[in-house]
Short mmCIF file of C-alpha atoms in Angstrom, two decimals:
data_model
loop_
_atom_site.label_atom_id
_atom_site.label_comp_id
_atom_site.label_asym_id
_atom_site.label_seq_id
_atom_site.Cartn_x
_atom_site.Cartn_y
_atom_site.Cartn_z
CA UNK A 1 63.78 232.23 148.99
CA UNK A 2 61.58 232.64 146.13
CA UNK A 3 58.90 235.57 146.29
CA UNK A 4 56.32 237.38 144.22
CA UNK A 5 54.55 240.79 145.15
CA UNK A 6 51.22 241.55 143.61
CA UNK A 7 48.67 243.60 144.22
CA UNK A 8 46.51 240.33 144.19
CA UNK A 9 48.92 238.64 146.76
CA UNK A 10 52.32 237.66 147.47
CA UNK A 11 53.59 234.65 147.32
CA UNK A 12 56.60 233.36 148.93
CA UNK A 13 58.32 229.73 148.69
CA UNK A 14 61.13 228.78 151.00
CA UNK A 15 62.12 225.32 149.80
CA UNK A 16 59.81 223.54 151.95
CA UNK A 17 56.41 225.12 151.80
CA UNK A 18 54.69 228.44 149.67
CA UNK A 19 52.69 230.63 152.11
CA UNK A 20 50.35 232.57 149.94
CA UNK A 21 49.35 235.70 151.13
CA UNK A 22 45.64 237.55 149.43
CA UNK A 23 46.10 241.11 148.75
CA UNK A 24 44.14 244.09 149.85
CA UNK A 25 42.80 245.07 146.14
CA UNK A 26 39.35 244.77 145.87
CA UNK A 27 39.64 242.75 143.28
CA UNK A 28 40.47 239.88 145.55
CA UNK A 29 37.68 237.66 146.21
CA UNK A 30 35.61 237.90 149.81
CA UNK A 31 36.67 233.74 150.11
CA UNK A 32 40.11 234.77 149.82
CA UNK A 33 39.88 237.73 152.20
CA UNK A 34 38.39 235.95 154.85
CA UNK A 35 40.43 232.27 154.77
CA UNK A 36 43.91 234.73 154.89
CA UNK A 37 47.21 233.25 154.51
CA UNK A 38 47.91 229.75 153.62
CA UNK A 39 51.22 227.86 154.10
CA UNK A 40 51.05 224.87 151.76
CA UNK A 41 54.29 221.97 152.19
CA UNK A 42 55.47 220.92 149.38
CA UNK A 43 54.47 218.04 149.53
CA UNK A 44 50.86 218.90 148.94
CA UNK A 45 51.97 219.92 145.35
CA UNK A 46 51.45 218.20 141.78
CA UNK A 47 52.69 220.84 139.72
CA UNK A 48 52.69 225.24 139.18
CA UNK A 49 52.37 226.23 136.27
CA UNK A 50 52.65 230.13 134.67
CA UNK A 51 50.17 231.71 131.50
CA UNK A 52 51.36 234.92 129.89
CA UNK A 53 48.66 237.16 128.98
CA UNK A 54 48.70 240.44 126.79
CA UNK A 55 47.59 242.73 130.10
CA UNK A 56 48.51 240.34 133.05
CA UNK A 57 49.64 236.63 133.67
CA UNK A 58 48.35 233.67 135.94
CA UNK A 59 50.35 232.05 138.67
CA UNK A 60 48.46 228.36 139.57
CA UNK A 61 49.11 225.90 142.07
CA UNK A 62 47.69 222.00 141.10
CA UNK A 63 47.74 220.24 144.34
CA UNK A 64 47.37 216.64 144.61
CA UNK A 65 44.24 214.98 144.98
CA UNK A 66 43.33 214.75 148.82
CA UNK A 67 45.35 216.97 150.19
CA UNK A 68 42.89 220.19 150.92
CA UNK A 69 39.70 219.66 152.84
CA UNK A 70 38.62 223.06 150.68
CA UNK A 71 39.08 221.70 147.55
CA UNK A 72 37.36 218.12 148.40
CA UNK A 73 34.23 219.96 149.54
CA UNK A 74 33.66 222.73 146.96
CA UNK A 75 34.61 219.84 144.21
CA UNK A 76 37.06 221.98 141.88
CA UNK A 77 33.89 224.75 141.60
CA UNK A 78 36.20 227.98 143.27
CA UNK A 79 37.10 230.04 140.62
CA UNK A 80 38.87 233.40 140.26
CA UNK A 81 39.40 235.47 142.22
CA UNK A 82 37.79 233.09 144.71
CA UNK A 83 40.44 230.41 144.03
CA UNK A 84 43.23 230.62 146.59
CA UNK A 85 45.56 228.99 144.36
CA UNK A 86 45.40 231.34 141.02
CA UNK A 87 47.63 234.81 141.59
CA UNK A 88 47.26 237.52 138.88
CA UNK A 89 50.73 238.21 137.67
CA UNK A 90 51.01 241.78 136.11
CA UNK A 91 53.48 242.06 133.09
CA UNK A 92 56.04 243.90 134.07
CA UNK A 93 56.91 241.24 137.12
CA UNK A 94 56.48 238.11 134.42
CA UNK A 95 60.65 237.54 134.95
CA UNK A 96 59.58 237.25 138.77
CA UNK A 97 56.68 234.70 138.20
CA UNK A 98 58.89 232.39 135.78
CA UNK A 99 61.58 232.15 138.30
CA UNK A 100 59.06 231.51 141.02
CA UNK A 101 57.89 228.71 138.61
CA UNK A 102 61.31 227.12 137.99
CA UNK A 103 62.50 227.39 141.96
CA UNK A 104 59.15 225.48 142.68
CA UNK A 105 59.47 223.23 140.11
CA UNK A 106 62.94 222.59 140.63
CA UNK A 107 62.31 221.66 144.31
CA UNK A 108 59.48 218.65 143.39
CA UNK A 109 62.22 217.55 140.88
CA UNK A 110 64.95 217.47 143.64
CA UNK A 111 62.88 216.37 146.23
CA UNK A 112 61.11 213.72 144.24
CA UNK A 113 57.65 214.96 145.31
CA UNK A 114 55.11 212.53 144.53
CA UNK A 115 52.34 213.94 142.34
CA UNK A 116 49.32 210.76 142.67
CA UNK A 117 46.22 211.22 145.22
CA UNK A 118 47.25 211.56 149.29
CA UNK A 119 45.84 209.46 151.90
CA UNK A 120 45.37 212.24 154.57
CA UNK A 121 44.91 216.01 154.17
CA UNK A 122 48.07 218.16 154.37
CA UNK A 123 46.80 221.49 155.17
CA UNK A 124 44.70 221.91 158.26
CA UNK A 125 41.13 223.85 156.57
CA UNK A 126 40.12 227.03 157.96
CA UNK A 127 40.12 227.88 162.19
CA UNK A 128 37.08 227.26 164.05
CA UNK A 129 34.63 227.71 165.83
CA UNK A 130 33.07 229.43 162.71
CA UNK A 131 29.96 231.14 161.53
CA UNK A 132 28.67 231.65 158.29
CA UNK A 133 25.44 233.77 156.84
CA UNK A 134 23.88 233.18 153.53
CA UNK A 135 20.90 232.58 151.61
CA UNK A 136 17.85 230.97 153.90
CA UNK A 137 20.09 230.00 156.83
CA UNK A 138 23.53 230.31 159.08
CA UNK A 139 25.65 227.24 159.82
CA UNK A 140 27.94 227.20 162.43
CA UNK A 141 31.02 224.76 163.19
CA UNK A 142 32.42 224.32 166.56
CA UNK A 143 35.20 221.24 165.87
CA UNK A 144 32.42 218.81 166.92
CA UNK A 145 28.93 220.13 165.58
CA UNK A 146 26.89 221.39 163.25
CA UNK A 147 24.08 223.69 163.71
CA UNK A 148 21.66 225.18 161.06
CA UNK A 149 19.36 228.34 162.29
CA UNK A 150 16.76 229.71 159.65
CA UNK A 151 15.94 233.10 158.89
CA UNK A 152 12.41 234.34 157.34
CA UNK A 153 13.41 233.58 154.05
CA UNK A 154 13.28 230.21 154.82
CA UNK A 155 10.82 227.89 153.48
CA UNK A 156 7.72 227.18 155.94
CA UNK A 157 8.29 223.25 155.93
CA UNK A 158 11.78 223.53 156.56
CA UNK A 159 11.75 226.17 159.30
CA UNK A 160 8.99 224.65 161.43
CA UNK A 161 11.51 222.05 162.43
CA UNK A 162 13.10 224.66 164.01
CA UNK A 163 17.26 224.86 164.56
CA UNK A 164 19.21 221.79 163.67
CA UNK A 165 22.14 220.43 165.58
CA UNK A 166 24.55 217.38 163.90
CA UNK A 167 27.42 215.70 165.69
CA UNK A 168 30.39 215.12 163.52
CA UNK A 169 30.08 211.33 163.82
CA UNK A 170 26.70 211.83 162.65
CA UNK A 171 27.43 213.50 159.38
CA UNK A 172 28.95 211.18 156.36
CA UNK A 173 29.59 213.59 154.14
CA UNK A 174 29.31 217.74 152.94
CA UNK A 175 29.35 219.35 149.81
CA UNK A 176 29.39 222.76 148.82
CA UNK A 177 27.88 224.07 145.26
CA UNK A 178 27.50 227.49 143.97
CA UNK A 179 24.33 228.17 142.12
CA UNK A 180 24.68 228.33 138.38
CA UNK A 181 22.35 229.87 136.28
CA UNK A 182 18.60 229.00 137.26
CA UNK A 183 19.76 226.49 139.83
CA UNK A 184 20.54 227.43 143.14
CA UNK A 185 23.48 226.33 145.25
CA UNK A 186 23.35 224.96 148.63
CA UNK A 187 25.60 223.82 151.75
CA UNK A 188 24.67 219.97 152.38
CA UNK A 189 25.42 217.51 155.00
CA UNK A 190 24.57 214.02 154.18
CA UNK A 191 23.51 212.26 157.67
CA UNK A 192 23.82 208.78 158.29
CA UNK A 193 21.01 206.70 157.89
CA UNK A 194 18.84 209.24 156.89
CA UNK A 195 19.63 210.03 152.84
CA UNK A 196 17.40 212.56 150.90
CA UNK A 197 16.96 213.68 147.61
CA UNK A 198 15.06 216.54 148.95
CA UNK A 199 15.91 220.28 146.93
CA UNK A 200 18.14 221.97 149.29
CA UNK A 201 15.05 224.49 149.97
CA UNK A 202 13.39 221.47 151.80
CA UNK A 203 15.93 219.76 153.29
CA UNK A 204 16.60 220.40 156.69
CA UNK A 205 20.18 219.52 156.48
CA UNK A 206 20.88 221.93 153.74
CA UNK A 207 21.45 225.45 153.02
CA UNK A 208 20.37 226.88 150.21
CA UNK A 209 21.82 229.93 148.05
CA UNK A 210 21.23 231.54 145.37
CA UNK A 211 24.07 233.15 144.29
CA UNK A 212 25.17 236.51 146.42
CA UNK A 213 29.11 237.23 147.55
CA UNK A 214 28.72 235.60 150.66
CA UNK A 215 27.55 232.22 149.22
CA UNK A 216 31.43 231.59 149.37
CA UNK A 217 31.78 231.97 152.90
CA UNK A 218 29.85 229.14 152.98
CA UNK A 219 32.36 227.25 151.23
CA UNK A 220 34.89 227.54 154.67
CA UNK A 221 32.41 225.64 156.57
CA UNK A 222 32.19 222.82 154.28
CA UNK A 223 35.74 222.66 154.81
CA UNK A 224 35.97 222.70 158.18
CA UNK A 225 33.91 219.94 158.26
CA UNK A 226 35.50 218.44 155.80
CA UNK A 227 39.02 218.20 157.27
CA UNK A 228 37.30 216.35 160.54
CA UNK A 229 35.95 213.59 158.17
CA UNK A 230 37.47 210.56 157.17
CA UNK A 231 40.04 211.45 154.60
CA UNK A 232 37.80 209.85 151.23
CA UNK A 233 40.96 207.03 150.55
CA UNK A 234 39.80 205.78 153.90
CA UNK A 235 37.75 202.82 153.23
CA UNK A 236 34.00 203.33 154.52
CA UNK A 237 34.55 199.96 156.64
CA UNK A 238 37.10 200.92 158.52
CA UNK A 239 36.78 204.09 160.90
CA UNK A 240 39.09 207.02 161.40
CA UNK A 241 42.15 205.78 163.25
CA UNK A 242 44.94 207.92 165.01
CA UNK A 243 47.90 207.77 162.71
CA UNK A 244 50.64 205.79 164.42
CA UNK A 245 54.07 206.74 165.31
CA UNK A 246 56.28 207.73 163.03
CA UNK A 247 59.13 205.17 162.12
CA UNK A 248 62.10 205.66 163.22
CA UNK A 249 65.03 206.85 161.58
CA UNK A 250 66.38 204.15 158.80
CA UNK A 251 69.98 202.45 159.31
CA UNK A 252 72.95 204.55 158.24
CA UNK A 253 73.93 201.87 155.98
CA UNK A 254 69.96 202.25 154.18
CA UNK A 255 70.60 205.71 154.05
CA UNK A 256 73.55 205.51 152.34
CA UNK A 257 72.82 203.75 149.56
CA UNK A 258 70.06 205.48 149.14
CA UNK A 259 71.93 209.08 148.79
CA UNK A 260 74.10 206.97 146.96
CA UNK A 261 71.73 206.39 144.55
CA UNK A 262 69.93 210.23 144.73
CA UNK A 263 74.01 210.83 143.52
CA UNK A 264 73.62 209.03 140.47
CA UNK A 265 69.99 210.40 139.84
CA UNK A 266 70.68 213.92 139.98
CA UNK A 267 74.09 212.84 137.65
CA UNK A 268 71.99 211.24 134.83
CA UNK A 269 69.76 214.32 135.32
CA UNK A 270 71.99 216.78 134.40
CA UNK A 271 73.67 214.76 131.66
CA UNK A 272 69.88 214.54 130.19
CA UNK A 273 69.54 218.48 130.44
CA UNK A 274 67.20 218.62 132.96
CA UNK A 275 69.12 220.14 135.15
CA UNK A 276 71.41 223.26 134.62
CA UNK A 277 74.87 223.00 136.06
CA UNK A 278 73.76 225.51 138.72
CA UNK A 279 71.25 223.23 140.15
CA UNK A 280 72.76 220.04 139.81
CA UNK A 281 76.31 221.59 141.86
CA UNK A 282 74.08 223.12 144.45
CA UNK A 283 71.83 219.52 144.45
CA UNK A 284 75.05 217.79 145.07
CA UNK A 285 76.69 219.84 147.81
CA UNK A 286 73.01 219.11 149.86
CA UNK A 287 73.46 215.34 149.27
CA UNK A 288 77.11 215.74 150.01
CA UNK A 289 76.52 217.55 152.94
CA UNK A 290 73.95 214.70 154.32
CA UNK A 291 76.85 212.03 153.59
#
């Protein structure tokens, strides 16, 4: 196993999945803090990557497209320390971090990990029920609704409406944005048949903020949600479907061939210097071991 302490984090990869772990410095970000440990499969991945720095590197996960409800609602806009996949490397522990690099990148090499958009989310989004404070309002997520409450900051058009409740099946879609510069942010849930192009200070779907540390928090709700929606490569004709059954396992003859074939792969590999003899004897035993 594969594993990097920081005071930022630890991470830890065990061939199948990284489970990244915040630290307790304060200069870990209150999104971090509060969504705790993450376990991401493989699978999820596109690529890691390492950046060497005079004072301190930076670990970073790429996952693929679709695969974290977080990442689909906040739109790429979490950045450090908020991001959960960034981990400040310090540089006496940058032998650790390029090892951690190479066993993870070794292990979407050998596993053939495809690195093009998913069609369902691989990691689950943050536990609810939930409940989240910020800027004119608090939104709250049970696993089936919604519900907005408004504080006296709120504007008096918006609050005379009074609480808001929406049923998942009644929301199409939620987005998270921080505010940036002179504009503020908001948590929004566009509801079916009823669009608006209202500023999130009048909408009555839509929380604004205006920039304070727990505008992130927000940003767990919107995932929440988020991972109960249909998963966006679901087309918007077709509703959200249990997945079937599994397959069942192929014939030994398919499988065969096809380790077989991973044989002369991991061969041409490490004829073509990708892989060191290390990891193409310890490749082979695994796909020996499977024949």
């Amino acid at each position: 196993m594969a594993e990097i302490i920081q005071k930022d984090g630890t991470w830890a990869f065990d061939g199948d999945a990284l489970r990244l772990t915040p630290g307790r410095d304060k200069a870990v970000g209150v999104l971090r803090r509060t969504l705790g440990e993450l376990v991401v499969p493989l699978e999820a991945l596109a690529g890691v990557s390492f950046e060497q720095g005079r004072k301190s590197g930076r670990l970073r996960l790429r996952l693929r497209e679709g695969t974290d409800p977080l990442l689909q609602a906040t739109g790429g806009r979490l950045t450090e320390p908020h991001d959960p996949y960034q981990l400040v490397v310090e540089s006496d522990r940058y032998g650790v971090a390029e090892y951690f690099t190479d066993e993870v990148r070794g292990a979407l090499l050998l596993d053939e990990v495809e690195s093009g958009p998913a069609t369902a989310y691989l990691l689950p989004g943050p536990q609810v029920p939930l409940s989240m404070s910020a800027g004119d309002g608090t939104a709250s997520f049970d696993g089936e609704q919604v519900r907005l409450e408004w504080n006296w900051k709120t504007e008096d058009v918006k609050a005379a409406a009074g609480p808001r409740t929406l049923a998942l099946k009644e929301i199409a879609a939620v987005e998270w944005q921080p505010a940036a510069g002179l504009e503020n942010g908001c948590l929004r849930f566009t509801v079916k048949d009823a669009p608006t192009k209202a500023p999130p200070k009048y909408d009555p779907h839509a929380v604004e903020l205006w920039g304070f540390k727990r505008d992130l928090l927000m940003a767990l709700v919107a995932a929440a949600v988020q991972a109960r929606l249909p998963h966006p490569s679901t087309p918007a004709d077709r509703p959200r479907t249990v997945a079937a059954p599994a397959a069942g396992p192929p014939a030994a003859e398919d499988e065969t061939d096809a380790l077989l074939r991973r044989l002369r792969e991991l061969g041409e590999l490490h004829h073509a210097g990708v892989l060191t003899q290390e990891e193409f004897t310890l490749a082979k035993q695994a796909v020996l071991k499977r024949l």
